[in-house]
CSV table of C-alpha atoms in Angstrom, one decimal:
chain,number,residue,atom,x,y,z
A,1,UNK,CA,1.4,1.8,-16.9
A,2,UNK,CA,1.1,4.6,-14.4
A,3,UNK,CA,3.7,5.9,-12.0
A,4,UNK,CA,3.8,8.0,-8.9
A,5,UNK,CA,6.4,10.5,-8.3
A,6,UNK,CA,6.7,11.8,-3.8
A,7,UNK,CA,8.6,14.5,-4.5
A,8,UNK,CA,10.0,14.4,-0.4
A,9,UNK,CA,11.5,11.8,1.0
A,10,UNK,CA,11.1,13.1,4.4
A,11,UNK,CA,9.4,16.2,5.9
A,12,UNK,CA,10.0,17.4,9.3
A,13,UNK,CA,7.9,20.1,11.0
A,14,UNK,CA,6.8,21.4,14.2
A,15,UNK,CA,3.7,20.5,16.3
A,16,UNK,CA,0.7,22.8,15.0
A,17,UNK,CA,2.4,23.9,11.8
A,18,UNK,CA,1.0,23.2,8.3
A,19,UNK,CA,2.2,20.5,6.4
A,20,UNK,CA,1.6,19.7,2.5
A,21,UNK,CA,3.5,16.7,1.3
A,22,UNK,CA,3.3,16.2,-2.5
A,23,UNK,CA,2.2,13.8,-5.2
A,24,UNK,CA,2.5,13.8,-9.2
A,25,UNK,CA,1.4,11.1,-11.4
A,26,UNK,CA,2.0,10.1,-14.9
A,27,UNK,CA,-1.1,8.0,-16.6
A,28,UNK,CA,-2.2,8.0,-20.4
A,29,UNK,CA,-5.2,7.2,-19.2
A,30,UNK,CA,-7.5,8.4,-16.4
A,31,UNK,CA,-6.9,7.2,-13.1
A,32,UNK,CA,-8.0,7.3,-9.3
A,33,UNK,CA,-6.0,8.5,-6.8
A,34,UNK,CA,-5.3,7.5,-3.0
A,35,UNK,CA,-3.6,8.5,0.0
A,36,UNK,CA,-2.5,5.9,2.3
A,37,UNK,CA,-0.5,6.4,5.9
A,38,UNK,CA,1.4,3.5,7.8
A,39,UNK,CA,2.0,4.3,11.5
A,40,UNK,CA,5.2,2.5,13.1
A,41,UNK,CA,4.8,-1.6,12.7
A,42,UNK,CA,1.1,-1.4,10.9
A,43,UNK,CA,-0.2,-2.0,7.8
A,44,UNK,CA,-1.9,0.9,5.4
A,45,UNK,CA,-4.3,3.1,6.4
A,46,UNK,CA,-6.5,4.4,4.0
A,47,UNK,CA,-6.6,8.1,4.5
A,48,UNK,CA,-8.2,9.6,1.4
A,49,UNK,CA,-9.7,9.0,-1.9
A,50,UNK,CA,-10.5,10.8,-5.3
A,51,UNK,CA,-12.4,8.8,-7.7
A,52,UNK,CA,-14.5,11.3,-9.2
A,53,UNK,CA,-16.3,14.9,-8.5
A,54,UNK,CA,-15.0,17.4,-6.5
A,55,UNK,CA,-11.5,17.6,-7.0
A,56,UNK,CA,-10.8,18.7,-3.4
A,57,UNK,CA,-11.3,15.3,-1.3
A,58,UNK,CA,-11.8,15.2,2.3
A,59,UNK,CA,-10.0,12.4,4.7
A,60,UNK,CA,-9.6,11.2,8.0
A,61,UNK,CA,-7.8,12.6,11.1
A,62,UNK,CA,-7.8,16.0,9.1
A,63,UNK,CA,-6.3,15.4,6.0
A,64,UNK,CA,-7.3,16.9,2.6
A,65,UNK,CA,-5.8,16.1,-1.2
A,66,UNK,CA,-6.8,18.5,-4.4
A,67,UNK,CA,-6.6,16.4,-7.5
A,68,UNK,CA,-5.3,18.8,-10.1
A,69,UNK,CA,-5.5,17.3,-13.6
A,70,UNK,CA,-3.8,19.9,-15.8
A,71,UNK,CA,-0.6,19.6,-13.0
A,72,UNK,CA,-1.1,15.8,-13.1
A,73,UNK,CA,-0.5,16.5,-9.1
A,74,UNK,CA,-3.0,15.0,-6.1
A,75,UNK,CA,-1.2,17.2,-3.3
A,76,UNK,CA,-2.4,16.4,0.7
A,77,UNK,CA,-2.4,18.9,2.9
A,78,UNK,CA,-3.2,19.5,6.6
A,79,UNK,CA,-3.6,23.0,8.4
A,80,UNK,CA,-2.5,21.8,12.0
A,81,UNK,CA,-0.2,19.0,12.5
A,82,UNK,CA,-0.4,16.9,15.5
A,83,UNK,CA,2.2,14.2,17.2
A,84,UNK,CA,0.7,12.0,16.3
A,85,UNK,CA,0.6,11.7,12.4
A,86,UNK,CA,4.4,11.3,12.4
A,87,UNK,CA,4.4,8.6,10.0
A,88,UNK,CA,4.6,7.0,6.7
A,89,UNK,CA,2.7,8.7,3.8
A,90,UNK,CA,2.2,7.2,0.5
A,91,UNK,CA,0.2,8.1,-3.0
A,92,UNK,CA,-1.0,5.4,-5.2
A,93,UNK,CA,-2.3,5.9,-8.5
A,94,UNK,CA,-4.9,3.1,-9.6
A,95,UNK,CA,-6.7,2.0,-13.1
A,96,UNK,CA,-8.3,-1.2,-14.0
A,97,UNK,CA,-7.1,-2.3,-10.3
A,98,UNK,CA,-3.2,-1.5,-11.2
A,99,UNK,CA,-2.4,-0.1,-8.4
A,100,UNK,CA,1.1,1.9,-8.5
A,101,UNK,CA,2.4,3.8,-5.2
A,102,UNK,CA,5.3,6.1,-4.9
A,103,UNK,CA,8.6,5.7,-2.2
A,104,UNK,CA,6.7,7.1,0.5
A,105,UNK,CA,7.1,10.1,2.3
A,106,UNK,CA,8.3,9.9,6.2
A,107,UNK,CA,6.6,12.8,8.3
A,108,UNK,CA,7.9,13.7,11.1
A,109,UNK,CA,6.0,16.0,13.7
A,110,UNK,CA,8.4,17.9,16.1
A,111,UNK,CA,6.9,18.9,19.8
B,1,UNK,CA,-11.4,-8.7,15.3
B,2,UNK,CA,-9.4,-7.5,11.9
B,3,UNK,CA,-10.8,-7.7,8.6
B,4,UNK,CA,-7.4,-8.6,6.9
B,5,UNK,CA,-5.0,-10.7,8.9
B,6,UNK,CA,-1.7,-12.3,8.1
B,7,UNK,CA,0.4,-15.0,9.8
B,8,UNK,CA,3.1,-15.2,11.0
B,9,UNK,CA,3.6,-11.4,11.8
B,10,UNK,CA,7.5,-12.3,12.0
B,11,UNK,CA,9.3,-14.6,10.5
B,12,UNK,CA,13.1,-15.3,10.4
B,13,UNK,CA,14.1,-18.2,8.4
B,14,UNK,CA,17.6,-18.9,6.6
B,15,UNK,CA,18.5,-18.8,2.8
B,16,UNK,CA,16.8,-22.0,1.3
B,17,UNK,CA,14.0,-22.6,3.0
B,18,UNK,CA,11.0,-22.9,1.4
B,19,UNK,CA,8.2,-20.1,3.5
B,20,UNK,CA,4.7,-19.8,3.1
B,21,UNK,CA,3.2,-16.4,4.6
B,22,UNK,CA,-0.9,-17.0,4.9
B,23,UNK,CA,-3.4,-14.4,4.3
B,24,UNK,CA,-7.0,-14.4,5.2
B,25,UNK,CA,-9.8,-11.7,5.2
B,26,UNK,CA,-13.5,-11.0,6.5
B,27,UNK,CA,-14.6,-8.9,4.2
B,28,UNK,CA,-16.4,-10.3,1.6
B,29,UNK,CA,-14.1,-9.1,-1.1
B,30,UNK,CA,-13.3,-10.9,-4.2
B,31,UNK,CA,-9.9,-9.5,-5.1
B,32,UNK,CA,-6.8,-10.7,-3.3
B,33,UNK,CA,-3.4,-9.2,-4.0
B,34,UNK,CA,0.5,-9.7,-2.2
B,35,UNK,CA,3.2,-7.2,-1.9
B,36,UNK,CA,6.3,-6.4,-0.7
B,37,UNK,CA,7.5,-3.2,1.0
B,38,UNK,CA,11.4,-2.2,0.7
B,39,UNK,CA,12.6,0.6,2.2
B,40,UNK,CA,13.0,3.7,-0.1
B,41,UNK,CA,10.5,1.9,-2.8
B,42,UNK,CA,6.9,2.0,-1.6
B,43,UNK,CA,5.4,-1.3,-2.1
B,44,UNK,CA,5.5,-3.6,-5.4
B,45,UNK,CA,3.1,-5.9,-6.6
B,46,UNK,CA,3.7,-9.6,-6.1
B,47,UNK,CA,0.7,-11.5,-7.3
B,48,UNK,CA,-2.9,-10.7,-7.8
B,49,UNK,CA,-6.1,-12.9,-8.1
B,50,UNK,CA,-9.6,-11.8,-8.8
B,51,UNK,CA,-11.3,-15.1,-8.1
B,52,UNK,CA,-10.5,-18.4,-7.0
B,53,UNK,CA,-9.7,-19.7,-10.3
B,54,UNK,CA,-7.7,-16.5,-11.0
B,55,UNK,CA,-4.5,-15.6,-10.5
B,56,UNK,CA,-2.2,-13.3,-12.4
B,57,UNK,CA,1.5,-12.0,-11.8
B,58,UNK,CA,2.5,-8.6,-10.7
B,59,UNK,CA,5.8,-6.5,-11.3
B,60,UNK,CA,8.4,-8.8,-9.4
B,61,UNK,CA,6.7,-12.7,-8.6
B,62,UNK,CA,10.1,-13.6,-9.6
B,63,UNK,CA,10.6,-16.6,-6.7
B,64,UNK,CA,7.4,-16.3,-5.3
B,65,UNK,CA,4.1,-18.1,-5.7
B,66,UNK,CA,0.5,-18.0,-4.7
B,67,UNK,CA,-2.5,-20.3,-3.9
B,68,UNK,CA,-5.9,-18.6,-3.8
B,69,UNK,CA,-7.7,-21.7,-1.6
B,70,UNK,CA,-10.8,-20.1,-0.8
B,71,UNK,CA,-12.4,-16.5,-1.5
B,72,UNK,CA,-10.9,-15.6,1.8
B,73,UNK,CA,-7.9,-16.9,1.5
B,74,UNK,CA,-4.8,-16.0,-0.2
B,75,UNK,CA,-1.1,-17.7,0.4
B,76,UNK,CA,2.3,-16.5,-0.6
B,77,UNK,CA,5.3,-19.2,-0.8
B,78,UNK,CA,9.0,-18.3,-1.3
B,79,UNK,CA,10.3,-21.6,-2.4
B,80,UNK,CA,13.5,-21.3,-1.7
B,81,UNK,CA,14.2,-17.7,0.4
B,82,UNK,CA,17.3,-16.2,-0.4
B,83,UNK,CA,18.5,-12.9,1.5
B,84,UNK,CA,17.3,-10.1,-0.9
B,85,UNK,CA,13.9,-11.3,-0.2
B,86,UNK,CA,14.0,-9.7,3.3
B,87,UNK,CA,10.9,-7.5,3.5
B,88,UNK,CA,7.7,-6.4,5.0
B,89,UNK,CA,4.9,-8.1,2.9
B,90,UNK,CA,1.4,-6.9,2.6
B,91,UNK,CA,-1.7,-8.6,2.1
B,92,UNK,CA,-4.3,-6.5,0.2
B,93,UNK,CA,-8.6,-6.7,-0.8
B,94,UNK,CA,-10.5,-4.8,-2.9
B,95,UNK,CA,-14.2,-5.5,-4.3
B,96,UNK,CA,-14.9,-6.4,-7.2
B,97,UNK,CA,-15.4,-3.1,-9.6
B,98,UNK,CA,-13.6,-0.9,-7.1
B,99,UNK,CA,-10.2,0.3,-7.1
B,100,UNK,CA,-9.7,0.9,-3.2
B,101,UNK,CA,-7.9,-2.0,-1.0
B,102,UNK,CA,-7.6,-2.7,2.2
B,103,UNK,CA,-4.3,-4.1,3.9
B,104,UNK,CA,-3.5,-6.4,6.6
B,105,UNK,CA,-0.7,-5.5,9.2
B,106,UNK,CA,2.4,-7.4,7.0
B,107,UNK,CA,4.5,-10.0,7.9
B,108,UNK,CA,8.4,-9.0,8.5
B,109,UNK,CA,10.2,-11.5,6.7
B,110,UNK,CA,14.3,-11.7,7.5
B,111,UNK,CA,16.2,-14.1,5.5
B,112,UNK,CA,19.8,-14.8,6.7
């Protein structure tokens, strides 16, 4: 079966900075890839997607992921942080509706 | 109104009672699926079902059980809750031939 490795368990950064939290994956077979954020006391959020095509994917409130096959990695990124996505971040790796997700990753934005 | 909803949203109970945590959803969607979230471990599958008359185990249903009763309605049941099964729990949907789900807000579950 697949797994999902968030390589930080936490990542604190100031207001405006960039942020990138990361994401590898280990699969035999291929796989889609998901982002998912849970703000304080609610549920998952579906932020981002990569099924297929471009392997630079485009989310919500921001958010971007390149899938990179060769680095088994599906990386998301954000140019400008803002208050408010201090949260819970996690990757999930799917096939065959197996869906695996990694520990999480807790962002915190500073003011 | 919310597309996936779960009741109760909290729930304290003591070691030996038997819980049920109910799940519906609006959606439409054929595939119904229960987690739990622990802190430090993501979330880990429970049960699954891909139909009414479907319904399949996940990576720890060890104590747990299901009921699919309708297409929009999915129940969990600890039969008898003992403490390590304090968690949030998460209700989940996806359609049928997709991979994406969609989650309800979870039910904290304390067991004492």
């Amino acid at each position: 079966a697949q797994s999902v490795t968030q390589l930080d368990s936490q990542v604190p950064v100031f207001e405006e900075a960039p942020v990138e939290l990361r994401c590898n994956y280990s699969s035999s077979v291929s796989v889609y890839l998901f982002w998912y954020v849970q703000y304080p006391n609610q549920g998952l959020q579906l932020l981002l997607k990569y099924l297929s095509g471009s392997t630079l994917v485009k989310g919500i409130n921001g958010f971007e992921a390149e899938f990179n096959k060769s680095q088994t990695s599906f990386h998301l990124r954000k140019p400008s942080v803002h208050i408010s996505d201090t949260a819970e971040y996690f990757c999930a790796v799917s096939n065959n509706n197996d869906m695996r997700f990694g520990a999480g990753t807790r962002l915190t934005v500073k003011p | 109104d919310a597309d996936v909803t779960q009741t109760p949203r909290n729930r304290i109970t003591k070691t030996g009672k038997r819980i049920m945590l109910e799940c519906s959803q609006t959606k439409g969607h054929d595939r119904m699926y229960w987690y739990r979230q622990d802190p430090g471990l993501g979330l880990q599958l429970i049960y699954y079902s891909f139909d009414v008359k479907d319904i399949n185990k996940g990576e720890i249903s060890d104590g747990y059980s299901v009921s699919r009763q309708a297409q929009a309605k999915f129940s969990l049941s600890l039969e008898s809750a003992i403490p390590n099964q304090t968690a949030l729990y998460f209700c989940a949907t996806a359609r049928a031939g997709t991979d994406t789900q969609y989650f309800g807000p979870g039910t904290r579950l304390t067991v004492l």
